[in-house]
Amino acid sequence: MGRVQTFDTATVVRAARALFWERGYEDVSVPDLEEATGIRRSSLYHAFGSKRGVFDAAVESYLEDVVRPRLRPLQEAEVAPDALVTYLQGLRAALADGRPAAAQAGCLLLNAATAPVGRDEAVAQVVHGYRAELHAAFERGAVAAGTAAPQQVATLCTSAVVSAFVLARIDPAEAVATLDAVLAVVGTGAGARRAD
């Protein structure tokens, strides 16, 4: 008879995600995961295969629960003209708020990209896909706003958001200032509107 799982996988993954997000993959041990999730090592291994399996589940959870809901207005069939500015303002507000998950932890994926685990090909591909997803969403927002150079605006916004997330861990005020700078450009129509 197979082992019966007695825990909610999503709850365990969210607890592990918070730990990886705060401390990074390398600084989280299996005993740390046991304590954070309330699940014994054997159950973690049975459900996820390894510490890395828990991390991979946490990354997917981060994309689905944290990243994509915020990007959704930029990915819908009809994108509002102010969707890009609204996204940037929302991110700025979250970073300025000073909550640990927002202002101090930065971005789980970008943190992983700059750590030893980021040299893993699978992790690098996920980070590359995340950056591409940001860029595509921002370009759609720039098109909806009627900017003259949507691809360049998307590149600017992607760079600013990545920079802000990295800065959030070491200088939250500078992270907010970075978003203020890009909002000053994007909020005024990125300098020019298309001539329709």
Coordinates of C-alpha atoms in Angstrom, one line a residue:
M1 CA 0.0 0.0 0.0
G2 CA 1.4 3.4 -1.0
R3 CA 2.1 6.2 1.5
V4 CA -0.9 8.5 2.1
Q5 CA 0.0 12.2 1.9
T6 CA -1.3 14.0 5.0
F7 CA -0.5 17.6 4.2
D8 CA -1.6 20.2 1.7
T9 CA 1.1 20.5 -0.9
A10 CA 0.3 24.2 -1.7
T11 CA 0.7 25.2 1.9
V12 CA 4.0 23.4 2.2
V13 CA 5.3 25.0 -1.0
R14 CA 4.3 28.4 0.2
A15 CA 6.1 27.9 3.5
A16 CA 9.2 26.7 1.6
R17 CA 8.9 29.6 -0.9
A18 CA 9.0 32.1 1.9
L19 CA 12.1 30.6 3.3
F20 CA 13.9 30.4 -0.1
W21 CA 12.8 33.9 -0.9
E22 CA 14.2 35.3 2.3
R23 CA 17.4 33.3 2.6
G24 CA 18.2 31.9 -0.8
Y25 CA 18.6 28.3 -1.9
E26 CA 22.1 27.7 -0.6
D27 CA 21.3 29.0 2.9
V28 CA 18.3 26.8 3.4
S29 CA 18.9 23.4 4.8
V30 CA 16.6 20.4 4.9
P31 CA 16.1 20.8 8.6
D32 CA 15.2 24.4 8.0
L33 CA 12.5 23.2 5.5
E34 CA 11.3 20.6 8.0
E35 CA 10.8 23.4 10.6
A36 CA 9.2 25.9 8.2
T37 CA 6.8 23.4 6.7
G38 CA 6.1 21.2 9.6
I39 CA 6.9 18.2 7.4
R40 CA 9.5 15.6 8.1
R41 CA 12.4 15.0 5.7
S42 CA 11.0 11.6 4.5
S43 CA 7.7 13.2 3.5
L44 CA 9.4 16.2 1.8
Y45 CA 11.6 13.7 -0.2
H46 CA 8.6 11.5 -1.0
A47 CA 6.6 14.5 -2.3
F48 CA 9.3 16.5 -4.0
G49 CA 12.3 14.1 -4.5
S50 CA 14.9 16.4 -3.0
K51 CA 15.6 19.9 -1.6
R52 CA 16.0 21.0 -5.2
G53 CA 12.6 19.6 -6.0
V54 CA 11.1 21.7 -3.2
F55 CA 12.9 24.7 -4.6
D56 CA 11.6 24.1 -8.1
A57 CA 8.0 23.8 -6.7
A58 CA 8.6 27.1 -4.8
V59 CA 9.8 28.9 -8.0
E60 CA 6.7 27.7 -9.9
S61 CA 4.5 28.8 -7.0
Y62 CA 6.3 32.2 -7.0
L63 CA 5.6 32.7 -10.7
E64 CA 1.9 31.6 -10.4
D65 CA 1.0 33.3 -7.1
V66 CA 3.2 36.4 -7.1
V67 CA 4.5 37.3 -10.6
R68 CA 1.7 36.4 -13.0
P69 CA -1.3 37.9 -11.0
R70 CA 0.5 41.3 -11.1
L71 CA 1.3 40.9 -14.8
R72 CA -2.2 39.7 -15.8
P73 CA -3.6 43.1 -16.8
L74 CA -0.7 43.5 -19.2
Q75 CA -1.3 40.0 -20.7
E76 CA -5.1 40.1 -21.3
A77 CA -6.6 40.3 -24.7
E78 CA -7.5 43.9 -24.1
V79 CA -4.8 45.9 -22.3
A80 CA -5.9 49.2 -20.7
P81 CA -3.9 52.2 -21.8
D82 CA -2.8 52.8 -18.2
A83 CA -1.9 49.2 -17.4
L84 CA 1.9 49.6 -17.6
V85 CA 1.9 52.7 -15.4
T86 CA -0.5 51.0 -13.0
Y87 CA 1.9 48.0 -12.8
L88 CA 4.9 50.2 -12.1
Q89 CA 3.0 52.2 -9.5
G90 CA 1.9 49.1 -7.7
L91 CA 5.4 47.7 -7.6
R92 CA 6.7 51.0 -6.4
A93 CA 4.1 51.1 -3.6
A94 CA 5.0 47.5 -2.6
L95 CA 8.7 48.3 -2.4
A96 CA 8.1 51.6 -0.6
D97 CA 5.8 49.9 1.9
G98 CA 8.8 48.3 3.6
R99 CA 7.2 44.9 4.1
P100 CA 9.9 42.2 4.4
A101 CA 8.7 40.1 1.5
A102 CA 8.6 43.2 -0.8
A103 CA 11.2 45.6 0.4
Q104 CA 13.8 43.3 1.8
A105 CA 13.6 40.1 -0.1
G106 CA 13.6 41.4 -3.6
C107 CA 12.7 38.8 -6.3
L108 CA 13.0 35.1 -5.6
L109 CA 14.1 34.5 -9.2
L110 CA 16.6 37.3 -9.5
N111 CA 18.0 36.3 -6.1
A112 CA 18.5 32.8 -7.4
A113 CA 20.1 34.1 -10.6
T114 CA 22.9 35.9 -8.7
A115 CA 23.5 32.9 -6.4
P116 CA 25.4 29.7 -7.1
V117 CA 22.1 27.9 -8.0
G118 CA 21.7 30.4 -10.8
R119 CA 24.5 28.6 -12.7
D120 CA 22.3 25.6 -13.0
E121 CA 21.0 25.5 -16.6
A122 CA 17.4 24.8 -15.6
V123 CA 17.3 27.7 -13.2
A124 CA 19.0 30.0 -15.8
Q125 CA 16.3 29.0 -18.3
V126 CA 13.5 29.9 -15.8
V127 CA 15.1 33.3 -15.1
H128 CA 15.5 34.0 -18.8
G129 CA 11.8 33.0 -19.3
Y130 CA 10.8 35.3 -16.5
R131 CA 12.7 38.2 -18.0
A132 CA 11.2 37.5 -21.4
E133 CA 7.7 37.4 -19.9
L134 CA 8.2 40.7 -18.2
H135 CA 9.4 42.3 -21.4
A136 CA 6.5 40.9 -23.5
A137 CA 4.0 42.2 -21.0
F138 CA 5.6 45.6 -20.8
E139 CA 5.7 45.9 -24.5
R140 CA 1.9 45.1 -24.7
G141 CA 1.4 47.8 -22.1
A142 CA 3.5 50.3 -24.1
V143 CA 1.5 49.5 -27.2
A144 CA -1.8 49.9 -25.4
A145 CA -0.6 53.3 -24.1
G146 CA 0.2 54.4 -27.7
T147 CA 3.9 55.0 -27.2
A148 CA 6.0 55.6 -30.2
A149 CA 8.7 53.1 -29.3
P150 CA 7.0 50.2 -27.4
Q151 CA 9.9 47.8 -27.7
Q152 CA 12.4 50.3 -26.3
V153 CA 10.0 51.3 -23.5
A154 CA 9.6 47.6 -22.6
T155 CA 13.4 47.2 -22.5
L156 CA 13.6 50.3 -20.2
C157 CA 10.9 49.0 -17.9
T158 CA 12.3 45.5 -17.7
S159 CA 15.7 46.9 -16.8
A160 CA 14.3 49.2 -14.2
V161 CA 12.2 46.5 -12.6
V162 CA 15.1 44.0 -12.5
S163 CA 17.3 46.8 -11.0
A164 CA 14.7 47.7 -8.5
F165 CA 14.3 44.1 -7.3
V166 CA 18.1 43.7 -7.0
L167 CA 18.4 47.0 -5.1
A168 CA 15.5 46.2 -2.8
R169 CA 17.7 43.8 -0.9
I170 CA 20.5 46.4 -0.3
D171 CA 19.0 49.8 -0.7
P172 CA 15.2 49.9 -0.7
A173 CA 15.1 53.7 -1.1
E174 CA 17.2 53.5 -4.3
A175 CA 14.9 50.7 -5.6
V176 CA 11.9 53.1 -5.2
A177 CA 13.9 55.9 -6.8
T178 CA 14.6 53.7 -9.8
L179 CA 10.9 53.1 -10.3
D180 CA 10.2 56.8 -9.8
A181 CA 12.7 57.5 -12.7
V182 CA 11.1 55.1 -15.1
L183 CA 7.6 56.3 -14.1
A184 CA 8.6 59.8 -14.9
V185 CA 9.4 58.7 -18.4
V186 CA 6.6 56.1 -19.0
G187 CA 4.0 58.2 -17.1
T188 CA 4.4 61.0 -19.6
G189 CA 4.0 58.7 -22.6
A190 CA 7.7 57.8 -22.9
G191 CA 8.5 61.1 -24.6
A192 CA 6.2 60.7 -27.6
R193 CA 3.0 59.1 -28.7
R194 CA 2.4 57.4 -32.0
A195 CA 0.9 59.6 -34.7
D196 CA -2.4 57.8 -35.6

